[in-house]
């Protein structure tokens, strides 16, 4: 308790620390938002709650790490991870997801859960269980007497995440496929009646999700560390963010992602870093309770 | 159909005959059992341990095997993969003992797995020599059949506290002015390290200003490091297996943490020098064993000879250091050899008593077991990363290089 009070008083004693916490939080939040956006897509369009979301992220990270080890410039890892994970996503859709998509919720949960375990173990066998990261040779910017440090690698990562998000939004708004995806999300049957090939939409959406996650992972490996069994961290965050923001609410997903990043950093500062993930889960609980109350009052359905 | 089966049978027996190596022809076999992590989160270190076992078995066989009277024996190990899971480990230990009739066990990897398996070996009164479970909670349960060749985990970083006190005195300050920051993972091994550091810090009257527990899936510890920046401790202790070491070194570099002394575990496993270069400079790393130490024995030769021969046998280690996890696994097999020879019997209880009476000098260090089964004869070693090299700086009896202090961020 004393330590918690001491930590809070530090925030007031050194106000600049708040800035540092918020910046750190927003940076990691941007990557959470990316993975969550992919989840929102799959969830909204196909009604598949993908528990292997985090493992796609980690797989993308390993693709980038492996390429960097072969001597490729690390930044190229991001687009290449996007492409390779697209392919892996497509294969997974054709072999697993397409078989469970029409089944009930439980089947698809079970299938993606199994997928998550499989992927983690395959990565473990391929790359070993050590933590890996790519060290970029960029400087770190220091401000406010060195209290706020912004590694340029992190800035680059956030910029790439933003560019990717913008690209995907533009694609969804303006392309034929984007329209078809949105139509399928609204009503798959109606879309089929109107001549949209929903099977194609599904496989495209799932591949796109894997690709987005892969790019996010490729960024993560440059700024943080990855390990074959770290997927669950990103899966949990994605679920929290999507549940909080609601499906089909893109600005909401981004805001929730950034918010959760910042809230976690504050939680880690005040309660200790061991409670960082607990903060995320606690937030989920609050959101669910709030949603339930809201639903009761307005008789809405939780979409 | 019958023909195929008998043909297969012939083939199988032929291949059996052919795989019998020449030296083993006149020696009998002693079968050991081990559940070890070949998959799952401990897979890397599990494989290191298994390689250590296998290398020792080969070396012992090359040196004439285990000699008892006029007979000689070679070791053979039945391995099962425990998938890095405790419940699986316990089940496999049951299976080794009751189905495969194994009478002697080698340990698994990690304290957690050893904790899961020890009650089983204890129940069947099967002696187990383990090399990879350092948690001291293994040695306060009154186990009589569990022996560990390595130093217990509360000793890992405790010597860093003594070193910090020494430096404070040299500066003309009192050791009780030293401020300590602790960040360890929430698992039995790291909590032991925390306990060891806390105990030693309390002995000097030092002030622990940060005491936090890292999550299992740690990838960002900037929150702790920001506090370190504000509270300016004199000693920062981090233990969280290889992910803890990797995250700490990377972010210590990024945030320009200028703490004069930083001590970690698992530097080698995380390859902090290879991954982060200059950021790792002057960081202290604890180790059970280093190839530069002056230990030796008649089977493996000196510590550096062990490293050299191991690398020729296992070429995948050519470009890296042989981890201490491998060396201590080999030492565990050596303890069995020595105990069998002294017991002069295959009876498991006689062997158990012989192990308990072990007093052995090995390439890995001296081995002598306390009543509780932990090795009390071997100290932990602190190495400092100096220009990318791991140099032994403490305890002073083994130090090959002076300590760089304060470290230069």
XYZ file of C-alpha atoms in Angstrom:
712
model
C 0.000 0.000 0.000
C 2.820 2.353 0.938
C 4.461 1.573 -2.329
C 1.287 2.374 -4.265
C 0.934 5.733 -2.517
C 4.626 6.403 -3.108
C 4.176 5.629 -6.794
C 1.211 7.977 -7.052
C 3.094 10.760 -5.323
C 5.947 10.292 -7.796
C 3.495 11.206 -10.553
C 2.844 14.557 -8.903
C 6.390 15.160 -7.822
C 7.707 14.681 -11.345
C 4.854 15.692 -13.671
C 6.974 14.985 -16.721
C 6.711 11.294 -15.900
C 3.047 11.451 -16.882
C 4.074 12.498 -20.345
C 6.520 9.608 -20.555
C 3.874 7.124 -19.430
C 1.314 8.415 -21.901
C 3.784 8.339 -24.797
C 4.885 4.791 -23.972
C 1.263 3.768 -23.649
C 0.200 5.276 -26.947
C 3.078 3.585 -28.749
C 2.209 0.103 -27.590
C -1.484 0.935 -27.852
C -1.084 1.656 -31.558
C 0.060 -1.931 -32.118
C -2.689 -3.366 -29.932
C -5.149 -1.357 -32.036
C -3.777 -2.883 -35.224
C -4.244 -6.465 -34.018
C -7.647 -5.554 -32.617
C -8.733 -4.078 -35.913
C -8.011 -7.367 -37.637
C -10.008 -9.183 -35.008
C -12.920 -6.784 -35.410
C -12.911 -7.506 -39.138
C -13.019 -11.267 -38.759
C -15.489 -11.111 -35.920
C -17.778 -8.695 -37.712
C -17.682 -10.254 -41.158
C -17.479 -13.959 -40.391
C -18.630 -14.076 -36.774
C -15.494 -16.068 -35.943
C -13.836 -15.108 -32.689
C -10.249 -15.822 -33.541
C -8.349 -16.962 -30.442
C -5.196 -17.375 -32.524
C -5.048 -13.636 -33.172
C -1.975 -13.120 -31.003
C -0.217 -16.090 -32.552
C -0.592 -14.491 -35.988
C 1.117 -11.441 -34.513
C 3.985 -13.511 -33.149
C 4.273 -15.475 -36.404
C 4.642 -12.196 -38.296
C 7.324 -11.217 -35.830
C 9.247 -14.404 -36.484
C 9.014 -13.891 -40.247
C 10.607 -10.459 -39.876
C 13.176 -11.737 -37.381
C 14.145 -14.609 -39.649
C 14.578 -12.325 -42.649
C 16.662 -9.890 -40.619
C 18.849 -12.803 -39.580
C 19.361 -13.630 -43.250
C 20.694 -10.110 -43.679
C 17.670 -8.250 -45.057
C 17.148 -4.678 -43.791
C 14.726 -5.038 -40.849
C 12.232 -2.497 -42.157
C 11.569 -4.686 -45.205
C 10.351 -7.307 -42.770
C 7.076 -5.443 -42.337
C 5.762 -5.644 -45.921
C 7.183 -9.143 -46.366
C 5.570 -10.357 -43.151
C 2.321 -8.843 -44.457
C 2.552 -10.876 -47.656
C 3.710 -14.133 -46.078
C 1.114 -13.994 -43.331
C -1.498 -13.300 -45.986
C -0.564 -16.619 -47.543
C -0.555 -18.439 -44.230
C -3.910 -16.882 -43.373
C -5.339 -18.090 -46.671
C -4.116 -21.640 -46.097
C -5.540 -21.644 -42.577
C -8.842 -20.331 -43.867
C -9.094 -23.038 -46.525
C -8.056 -25.884 -44.223
C -9.674 -24.943 -40.919
C -11.833 -21.845 -40.757
C -13.962 -22.543 -43.847
C -15.082 -25.789 -42.201
C -16.224 -24.214 -38.963
C -17.612 -20.916 -40.164
C -21.166 -22.184 -40.526
C -21.062 -24.078 -37.247
C -21.927 -22.722 -33.842
C -19.777 -20.372 -31.818
C -18.320 -23.126 -29.669
C -16.880 -25.019 -32.625
C -15.105 -22.010 -34.046
C -13.754 -21.050 -30.622
C -12.434 -24.560 -30.154
C -10.908 -24.638 -33.631
C -9.100 -21.318 -33.242
C -7.966 -22.271 -29.745
C -6.439 -25.429 -31.165
C -4.900 -23.358 -33.917
C -3.319 -21.070 -31.318
C -1.710 -24.010 -29.505
C -0.509 -25.532 -32.772
C 1.013 -22.301 -34.027
C 2.817 -21.576 -30.769
C 4.283 -25.061 -30.706
C 5.297 -25.014 -34.365
C 7.098 -21.716 -33.844
C 8.742 -23.182 -30.771
C 10.019 -26.132 -32.790
C 11.145 -23.964 -35.693
C 12.751 -21.083 -33.828
C 13.327 -22.312 -30.269
C 11.827 -20.941 -27.090
C 14.282 -18.099 -26.563
C 13.060 -14.535 -26.741
C 14.049 -12.763 -29.928
C 14.148 -9.204 -31.133
C 15.720 -7.108 -33.842
C 17.922 -4.253 -32.727
C 17.645 -1.291 -35.084
C 20.609 1.010 -35.352
C 18.668 4.208 -34.822
C 19.173 6.850 -32.193
C 16.888 7.644 -29.336
C 15.481 11.137 -28.890
C 15.719 12.517 -25.367
C 13.566 15.309 -24.011
C 12.953 16.911 -20.640
C 16.320 16.148 -19.122
C 16.316 12.635 -20.501
C 13.111 11.699 -18.691
C 11.212 11.209 -21.895
C 12.962 8.962 -24.357
C 11.571 8.181 -27.757
C 13.568 5.617 -29.711
C 13.306 6.475 -33.396
C 12.683 2.777 -34.027
C 9.490 3.062 -31.985
C 8.423 6.175 -33.866
C 8.997 4.384 -37.155
C 6.959 1.456 -35.883
C 4.067 3.680 -34.895
C 4.243 5.520 -38.207
C 4.103 2.234 -40.092
C 1.190 1.077 -37.984
C -0.647 4.312 -38.761
C 0.107 4.022 -42.463
C -1.128 0.442 -42.524
C -4.315 1.358 -40.661
C -4.943 4.251 -43.043
C -4.347 1.995 -46.021
C -6.799 -0.609 -44.785
C -9.454 2.015 -44.025
C -9.074 3.511 -47.475
C -9.304 0.066 -49.009
C -12.468 -0.790 -47.101
C -14.126 2.475 -48.063
C -13.272 2.717 -51.711
C -12.509 -0.636 -53.304
C -15.043 -3.123 -54.673
C -13.744 -5.816 -52.336
C -13.985 -3.452 -49.392
C -17.610 -2.768 -50.254
C -18.296 -6.468 -50.597
C -16.744 -7.101 -47.177
C -18.859 -4.420 -45.593
C -21.975 -5.729 -47.309
C -21.261 -9.258 -46.065
C -20.748 -7.947 -42.560
C -24.144 -6.252 -42.644
C -26.058 -9.267 -43.905
C -24.326 -12.242 -45.424
C -27.499 -13.736 -46.904
C -28.590 -10.509 -48.551
C -25.085 -10.065 -49.916
C -25.211 -13.550 -51.410
C -28.597 -12.830 -52.997
C -27.138 -9.721 -54.576
C -24.384 -11.755 -56.185
C -21.503 -11.282 -53.794
C -19.321 -14.337 -53.517
C -19.244 -14.517 -49.731
C -16.866 -17.459 -49.715
C -14.338 -15.266 -51.482
C -15.070 -12.408 -49.099
C -14.498 -14.673 -46.119
C -11.176 -16.024 -47.350
C -10.082 -12.502 -48.273
C -11.057 -11.107 -44.865
C -9.305 -13.840 -42.946
C -6.141 -13.499 -45.021
C -6.239 -9.723 -44.584
C -6.524 -10.165 -40.828
C -3.536 -12.512 -40.733
C -1.575 -10.052 -42.857
C -2.390 -7.074 -40.607
C -1.372 -9.110 -37.567
C 1.798 -10.207 -39.338
C 2.786 -6.607 -40.056
C 2.032 -5.667 -36.451
C 4.254 -8.522 -35.274
C 7.051 -7.427 -37.585
C 6.897 -3.984 -35.969
C 6.710 -5.459 -32.467
C 9.867 -7.526 -32.953
C 11.756 -4.324 -33.777
C 10.704 -2.462 -30.647
C 9.876 -5.105 -28.045
C 10.629 -8.818 -27.816
C 8.753 -11.894 -29.021
C 8.653 -15.499 -27.875
C 6.605 -18.377 -29.319
C 4.218 -18.339 -26.354
C 3.589 -14.583 -26.193
C 0.586 -14.720 -28.515
C -1.951 -14.843 -25.718
C -0.935 -11.342 -24.571
C -1.996 -9.871 -27.880
C -5.091 -12.059 -28.148
C -6.351 -10.827 -24.784
C -5.727 -7.185 -25.632
C -7.449 -7.578 -28.987
C -10.529 -9.032 -27.347
C -10.635 -6.321 -24.705
C -10.349 -3.602 -27.321
C -12.927 -5.038 -29.699
C -15.392 -5.682 -26.896
C -14.913 -2.176 -25.588
C -15.161 -0.459 -28.938
C -17.813 -2.611 -30.542
C -17.671 -4.157 -33.980
C -17.607 -1.999 -37.047
C -16.504 1.003 -35.048
C -13.089 1.668 -36.459
C -12.289 4.984 -34.752
C -13.514 3.313 -31.565
C -11.072 0.443 -31.990
C -8.172 2.816 -32.483
C -9.177 4.994 -29.543
C -9.688 1.965 -27.309
C -6.333 0.548 -28.392
C -4.471 3.718 -27.551
C -6.446 4.111 -24.343
C -5.719 0.610 -23.152
C -2.042 1.101 -23.864
C -1.960 4.249 -21.741
C -4.150 2.779 -18.975
C -1.870 -0.236 -18.718
C 1.216 1.914 -18.392
C -0.437 3.915 -15.632
C -1.520 0.709 -13.937
C 1.994 -0.673 -14.235
C 3.424 2.462 -12.706
C 1.005 2.632 -9.795
C 0.345 -1.003 -8.913
C 3.551 -2.557 -10.225
C 4.320 -4.038 -13.599
C 3.033 -7.459 -12.522
C -0.507 -6.079 -12.690
C -0.194 -4.679 -16.191
C -2.230 -7.429 -17.820
C -4.652 -7.535 -14.921
C -5.530 -3.919 -15.718
C -6.491 -4.938 -19.263
C -8.709 -7.753 -18.025
C -10.245 -5.551 -15.357
C -11.119 -2.987 -17.994
C -12.802 -5.719 -20.027
C -14.885 -6.617 -17.001
C -15.998 -3.017 -16.529
C -16.870 -2.689 -20.192
C -18.937 -5.865 -20.093
C -20.805 -4.761 -16.991
C -21.439 -1.361 -18.510
C -22.661 -2.952 -21.722
C -25.006 -5.232 -19.825
C -26.547 -2.330 -17.961
C -26.867 -0.394 -21.179
C -28.445 -3.339 -22.912
C -31.007 -3.783 -20.168
C -32.018 -0.176 -20.282
C -32.268 0.180 -24.020
C -33.067 -3.424 -24.966
C -30.251 -3.324 -27.504
C -28.538 -6.361 -28.776
C -24.818 -6.555 -28.233
C -23.312 -6.749 -31.657
C 2.249 -61.075 -44.586
C 4.113 -63.420 -42.299
C 7.136 -63.125 -44.488
C 7.144 -59.361 -44.249
C 6.929 -59.525 -40.457
C 9.782 -61.959 -40.121
C 11.796 -59.959 -42.626
C 11.167 -56.871 -40.577
C 12.118 -58.774 -37.460
C 15.391 -59.840 -39.029
C 16.082 -56.270 -40.079
C 15.324 -54.958 -36.635
C 17.555 -57.424 -34.841
C 20.285 -56.859 -37.393
C 20.141 -53.112 -36.868
C 20.164 -53.653 -33.096
C 23.322 -55.690 -33.388
C 24.909 -53.137 -35.651
C 24.229 -50.172 -33.381
C 26.016 -51.847 -30.459
C 29.226 -49.831 -30.219
C 32.500 -51.653 -29.761
C 33.301 -50.374 -26.287
C 29.895 -51.331 -24.940
C 30.178 -54.940 -25.978
C 31.808 -56.083 -22.752
C 29.966 -53.672 -20.437
C 26.461 -54.116 -19.080
C 23.881 -51.355 -18.989
C 22.499 -49.265 -16.156
C 19.251 -47.626 -17.198
C 18.432 -44.167 -15.925
C 15.187 -42.327 -16.585
C 14.453 -38.694 -17.232
C 11.421 -36.621 -18.110
C 12.833 -33.582 -19.849
C 11.385 -30.616 -21.738
C 11.935 -31.228 -25.431
C 8.924 -29.135 -26.431
C 7.160 -26.232 -24.748
C 8.567 -23.129 -23.195
C 11.624 -24.783 -21.636
C 12.561 -26.644 -24.817
C 15.806 -24.757 -25.478
C 17.214 -25.395 -22.037
C 15.743 -28.887 -21.891
C 17.760 -29.776 -24.969
C 20.886 -28.192 -23.447
C 20.435 -30.449 -20.413
C 19.808 -33.564 -22.481
C 22.953 -32.890 -24.519
C 24.859 -32.539 -21.255
C 23.588 -35.923 -20.065
C 24.405 -37.631 -23.351
C 27.871 -36.096 -23.580
C 28.731 -37.269 -20.055
C 27.460 -40.772 -20.791
C 29.666 -40.962 -23.842
C 32.709 -39.610 -22.002
C 32.227 -42.092 -19.177
C 31.865 -44.957 -21.646
C 35.031 -43.824 -23.441
C 36.848 -43.906 -20.120
C 35.931 -47.527 -19.428
C 32.428 -47.058 -18.071
C 31.253 -47.388 -14.489
C 33.592 -49.875 -12.811
C 32.183 -52.073 -10.083
C 34.430 -54.920 -9.017
C 35.483 -56.703 -12.192
C 32.363 -55.649 -14.069
C 31.780 -52.521 -16.020
C 28.577 -50.710 -16.897
C 27.463 -48.036 -19.321
C 24.627 -45.633 -18.695
C 21.610 -45.461 -20.896
C 18.775 -43.005 -20.408
C 15.096 -43.382 -21.237
C 13.860 -39.878 -22.060
C 10.277 -38.721 -22.199
C 9.177 -35.282 -23.278
C 7.346 -33.531 -20.438
C 6.201 -30.672 -22.731
C 7.411 -28.206 -20.067
C 4.335 -29.031 -18.001
C 4.447 -30.110 -14.371
C 1.522 -32.528 -14.414
C 2.924 -34.216 -17.495
C 6.319 -34.503 -15.804
C 4.814 -36.211 -12.767
C 2.864 -38.669 -14.953
C 5.972 -39.522 -16.932
C 7.989 -40.074 -13.757
C 5.300 -42.560 -12.634
C 5.532 -44.272 -15.986
C 9.325 -44.449 -15.921
C 9.293 -46.024 -12.501
C 6.323 -48.371 -12.651
C 6.295 -49.364 -16.329
C 9.885 -49.026 -17.450
C 11.149 -50.173 -14.035
C 13.717 -47.410 -13.880
C 15.591 -47.455 -10.583
C 17.531 -44.184 -10.838
C 16.444 -40.826 -12.207
C 18.101 -37.792 -13.729
C 16.303 -34.515 -13.186
C 14.094 -32.519 -15.566
C 14.686 -28.886 -16.548
C 13.545 -26.069 -14.220
C 12.598 -25.840 -10.588
C 8.912 -26.113 -11.368
C 9.263 -29.464 -13.111
C 11.605 -30.802 -10.442
C 9.034 -29.810 -7.856
C 6.411 -31.807 -9.720
C 8.566 -34.913 -10.104
C 10.290 -35.040 -6.705
C 7.194 -36.259 -4.796
C 6.938 -39.207 -7.224
C 10.567 -40.295 -6.939
C 10.267 -39.834 -3.190
C 7.177 -42.061 -3.035
C 8.935 -44.910 -4.829
C 12.238 -44.219 -3.046
C 14.067 -43.700 -6.343
C 17.245 -41.620 -6.084
C 17.169 -38.610 -8.392
C 20.212 -36.454 -9.136
C 19.031 -33.257 -10.726
C 21.003 -30.461 -12.310
C 18.467 -27.848 -13.351
C 16.210 -27.126 -10.381
C 17.730 -24.446 -8.173
C 14.773 -23.230 -6.136
C 15.479 -23.607 -2.446
C 11.878 -24.616 -1.892
C 13.004 -27.998 -3.233
C 15.260 -28.472 -0.251
C 13.007 -27.699 2.685
C 10.525 -30.499 2.099
C 12.608 -33.192 3.755
C 13.151 -35.111 0.524
C 15.631 -37.928 1.033
C 16.081 -39.121 -2.542
C 16.604 -35.759 -4.234
C 20.093 -34.383 -4.861
C 21.075 -31.266 -6.797
C 24.542 -30.500 -8.130
C 23.892 -26.781 -8.629
C 23.863 -23.876 -6.189
C 20.433 -22.897 -4.915
C 18.828 -19.883 -6.507
C 18.891 -17.432 -3.607
C 22.670 -17.354 -4.091
C 22.445 -16.229 -7.726
C 22.629 -12.494 -7.188
C 23.300 -12.241 -3.475
C 26.997 -11.657 -4.165
C 26.084 -8.512 -6.106
C 24.796 -7.078 -2.835
C 28.140 -7.778 -1.151
C 29.906 -6.188 -4.101
C 27.732 -3.058 -3.854
C 28.504 -2.835 -0.125
C 32.222 -3.176 -0.856
C 32.081 -0.350 -3.382
C 30.115 1.890 -1.010
C 32.779 1.400 1.642
C 35.536 2.143 -0.850
C 33.735 5.410 -1.605
C 33.753 6.267 2.072
C 30.031 5.686 2.439
C 28.275 3.261 4.721
C 26.772 0.146 3.114
C 23.479 1.119 4.742
C 23.318 4.123 2.368
C 23.052 1.794 -0.586
C 19.656 1.816 -2.292
C 18.552 -1.401 -3.977
C 15.955 -1.888 -6.725
C 14.582 -5.392 -7.329
C 12.536 -6.504 -10.325
C 11.983 -10.254 -10.560
C 9.502 -12.538 -12.214
C 6.760 -14.132 -10.193
C 8.024 -17.732 -10.279
C 9.721 -19.914 -7.643
C 13.203 -19.434 -9.072
C 13.114 -15.656 -9.357
C 11.339 -15.209 -6.031
C 14.215 -17.110 -4.417
C 16.619 -14.670 -6.001
C 14.561 -11.841 -4.586
C 14.624 -13.464 -1.145
C 18.391 -13.901 -1.320
C 18.959 -10.275 -2.320
C 16.532 -9.020 0.325
C 18.195 -11.076 3.057
C 21.657 -9.876 2.164
C 20.480 -6.279 1.754
C 18.864 -6.451 5.182
C 22.125 -7.756 6.649
C 23.862 -4.581 5.497
C 20.888 -2.409 6.449
C 20.364 -1.378 2.839
C 17.199 0.301 1.698
C 15.104 -1.528 -0.909
C 13.470 1.320 -2.826
C 11.829 -0.656 -5.633
C 10.520 -4.181 -5.267
C 8.384 -5.286 -8.184
C 7.321 -8.509 -9.809
C 7.517 -8.939 -13.544
C 4.696 -10.630 -15.453
C 5.323 -13.970 -17.146
C 4.856 -12.548 -20.615
C 7.042 -9.522 -20.057
C 7.952 -7.495 -23.115
C 8.053 -3.973 -21.694
C 9.476 -2.842 -18.365
C 9.768 0.881 -19.039
C 7.426 1.584 -16.100
C 9.982 0.127 -13.670
C 12.916 1.775 -15.364
C 11.232 5.163 -15.185
C 10.974 4.679 -11.436
C 14.634 3.673 -11.362
C 15.400 6.967 -13.032
C 13.485 8.886 -10.403
C 14.643 7.037 -7.297
C 18.285 6.534 -8.373
C 19.137 3.208 -6.697
C 22.802 2.109 -6.467
C 22.065 -1.468 -7.411
C 19.440 -2.799 -9.800
C 18.684 -6.519 -9.768
C 16.595 -8.068 -12.563
C 15.681 -11.717 -12.924
C 13.109 -12.970 -15.375
C 14.748 -15.745 -17.396
C 15.904 -14.846 -20.883
C 12.994 -12.543 -21.696
C 13.745 -10.535 -18.547
C 17.394 -10.188 -19.479
C 16.599 -9.239 -23.089
C 13.928 -6.695 -22.173
C 16.007 -5.194 -19.386
C 19.169 -4.727 -21.434
C 17.335 -3.274 -24.415
C 15.350 -0.772 -22.380
C 18.234 0.096 -20.044
C 20.054 1.180 -23.180
C 17.063 3.057 -24.602
C 16.248 4.887 -21.395
C 19.917 5.577 -20.585
C 19.621 4.137 -17.094
C 22.758 5.220 -15.219
C 22.555 2.935 -12.165
C 26.191 2.219 -11.187
C 25.643 -1.525 -10.752
C 23.149 -3.731 -12.585
C 22.972 -7.480 -12.044
C 20.968 -9.956 -14.129
C 20.415 -13.651 -14.594
C 20.240 -15.478 -17.942
C 22.458 -13.036 -19.869
C 23.977 -15.874 -21.896
C 20.636 -17.472 -22.715
C 19.318 -14.123 -23.963
C 22.628 -13.460 -25.769
C 22.498 -9.848 -24.615
C 25.920 -9.085 -26.080
C 25.053 -10.437 -29.524
C 21.637 -8.792 -29.540
C 22.236 -5.442 -27.899
C 25.985 -4.854 -28.079
C 27.149 -1.810 -26.153
C 23.975 -1.561 -24.084
C 25.074 -4.716 -22.280
C 28.451 -3.347 -21.266
C 29.435 -3.500 -17.590
C 26.330 -5.467 -16.640
C 26.873 -8.221 -14.069
C 25.593 -11.685 -14.862
C 25.366 -14.594 -12.496
C 26.354 -18.044 -13.593
C 26.614 -21.499 -12.085
C 29.737 -22.256 -14.054
C 32.147 -20.649 -16.483
C 34.631 -22.391 -18.745
C 37.375 -20.062 -17.471
C 37.193 -21.451 -13.922
C 40.044 -23.620 -12.691
C 38.082 -26.758 -11.806
C 39.050 -30.150 -13.207
C 38.513 -33.901 -12.922
C 39.820 -37.085 -14.530
C 36.897 -37.774 -16.873
C 36.285 -34.360 -18.407
C 39.607 -32.648 -17.707
C 39.498 -28.933 -17.023
C 36.442 -26.746 -17.431
C 37.826 -25.294 -20.651
C 38.638 -28.778 -21.915
C 35.006 -29.746 -21.274
C 33.879 -26.830 -23.376
C 36.261 -27.686 -26.198
C 35.343 -31.366 -26.361
C 31.648 -30.650 -26.035
C 31.826 -28.282 -28.978
C 33.542 -30.872 -31.166
C 30.860 -33.392 -30.253
C 27.923 -31.006 -30.680
C 28.774 -28.723 -33.587
C 25.612 -26.616 -33.164
C 27.346 -24.928 -30.219
C 30.377 -23.851 -32.271
C 29.491 -20.159 -32.418
C 28.168 -19.776 -28.894
C 29.186 -20.436 -25.351
C 28.421 -23.824 -23.870
C 25.671 -22.950 -21.387
C 26.115 -23.879 -17.747
C 22.873 -25.842 -18.007
C 24.801 -28.363 -20.099
C 27.820 -28.515 -17.796
C 25.750 -29.195 -14.712
C 23.768 -31.905 -16.479
C 27.046 -33.662 -17.248
C 28.086 -33.243 -13.606
C 24.877 -34.979 -12.475
C 25.739 -38.067 -14.541
C 29.231 -37.985 -13.097
C 27.763 -38.029 -9.582
C 25.893 -41.234 -10.479
C 29.061 -42.850 -11.827
C 30.976 -41.989 -8.688
C 28.152 -43.162 -6.416
C 27.718 -46.516 -8.204
C 31.426 -47.207 -7.933
C 31.512 -46.408 -4.249
C 28.294 -48.289 -3.496
C 29.629 -51.252 -5.481
C 26.036 -52.360 -5.870
C 23.006 -51.775 -8.068
C 20.714 -51.643 -5.061
C 18.946 -48.283 -5.208
C 19.092 -47.638 -1.496
C 22.810 -48.327 -1.329
C 23.256 -46.041 -4.317
C 21.179 -43.377 -2.566
C 23.425 -43.551 0.498
C 26.523 -43.380 -1.677
C 25.163 -40.269 -3.414
C 24.468 -38.669 -0.042
C 28.112 -39.256 0.917
C 29.433 -37.718 -2.324
C 32.532 -35.591 -1.977
C 33.664 -35.051 -5.507
C 35.850 -32.626 -7.393
C 34.575 -32.110 -10.934
C 35.180 -29.807 -13.874
C 31.921 -28.144 -12.818
C 33.052 -27.442 -9.259
C 33.102 -29.323 -5.989
C 30.087 -31.433 -5.135
C 29.086 -32.245 -1.582
C 25.464 -32.560 -0.558
C 23.860 -31.079 2.526
C 21.347 -33.128 4.497
C 18.600 -31.544 2.369
C 20.247 -32.634 -0.892
C 21.556 -29.305 -2.192
C 25.196 -28.859 -3.161
C 27.005 -26.737 -0.585
C 30.534 -26.974 -1.962
C 30.252 -24.799 -5.062
C 29.874 -20.999 -5.068
C 27.937 -18.944 -7.625
C 30.046 -16.791 -9.911
C 29.424 -13.238 -11.107
C 30.713 -12.243 -14.499
C 30.802 -8.751 -15.905
C 30.326 -8.011 -19.578
C 33.474 -6.068 -20.442
C 33.754 -5.009 -24.093
C 31.555 -7.877 -25.123
C 33.471 -10.499 -23.103
C 32.175 -12.292 -20.019
C 34.873 -11.868 -17.362
C 34.696 -13.345 -13.875
C 34.785 -10.537 -11.279
C 33.400 -12.176 -8.117
C 33.874 -13.950 -5.761
C 37.407 -12.595 -5.519
C 39.001 -16.064 -5.219
C 37.992 -16.786 -8.815
C 38.097 -13.271 -10.262
C 40.117 -12.959 -13.457
C 39.388 -9.271 -14.047
C 38.752 -6.225 -11.828
C 35.212 -4.885 -11.607
C 34.280 -1.857 -13.731
C 32.468 0.462 -11.376
C 30.453 2.603 -11.764
C 29.253 1.267 -15.064
C 29.278 3.636 -17.995
C 25.828 3.972 -19.571
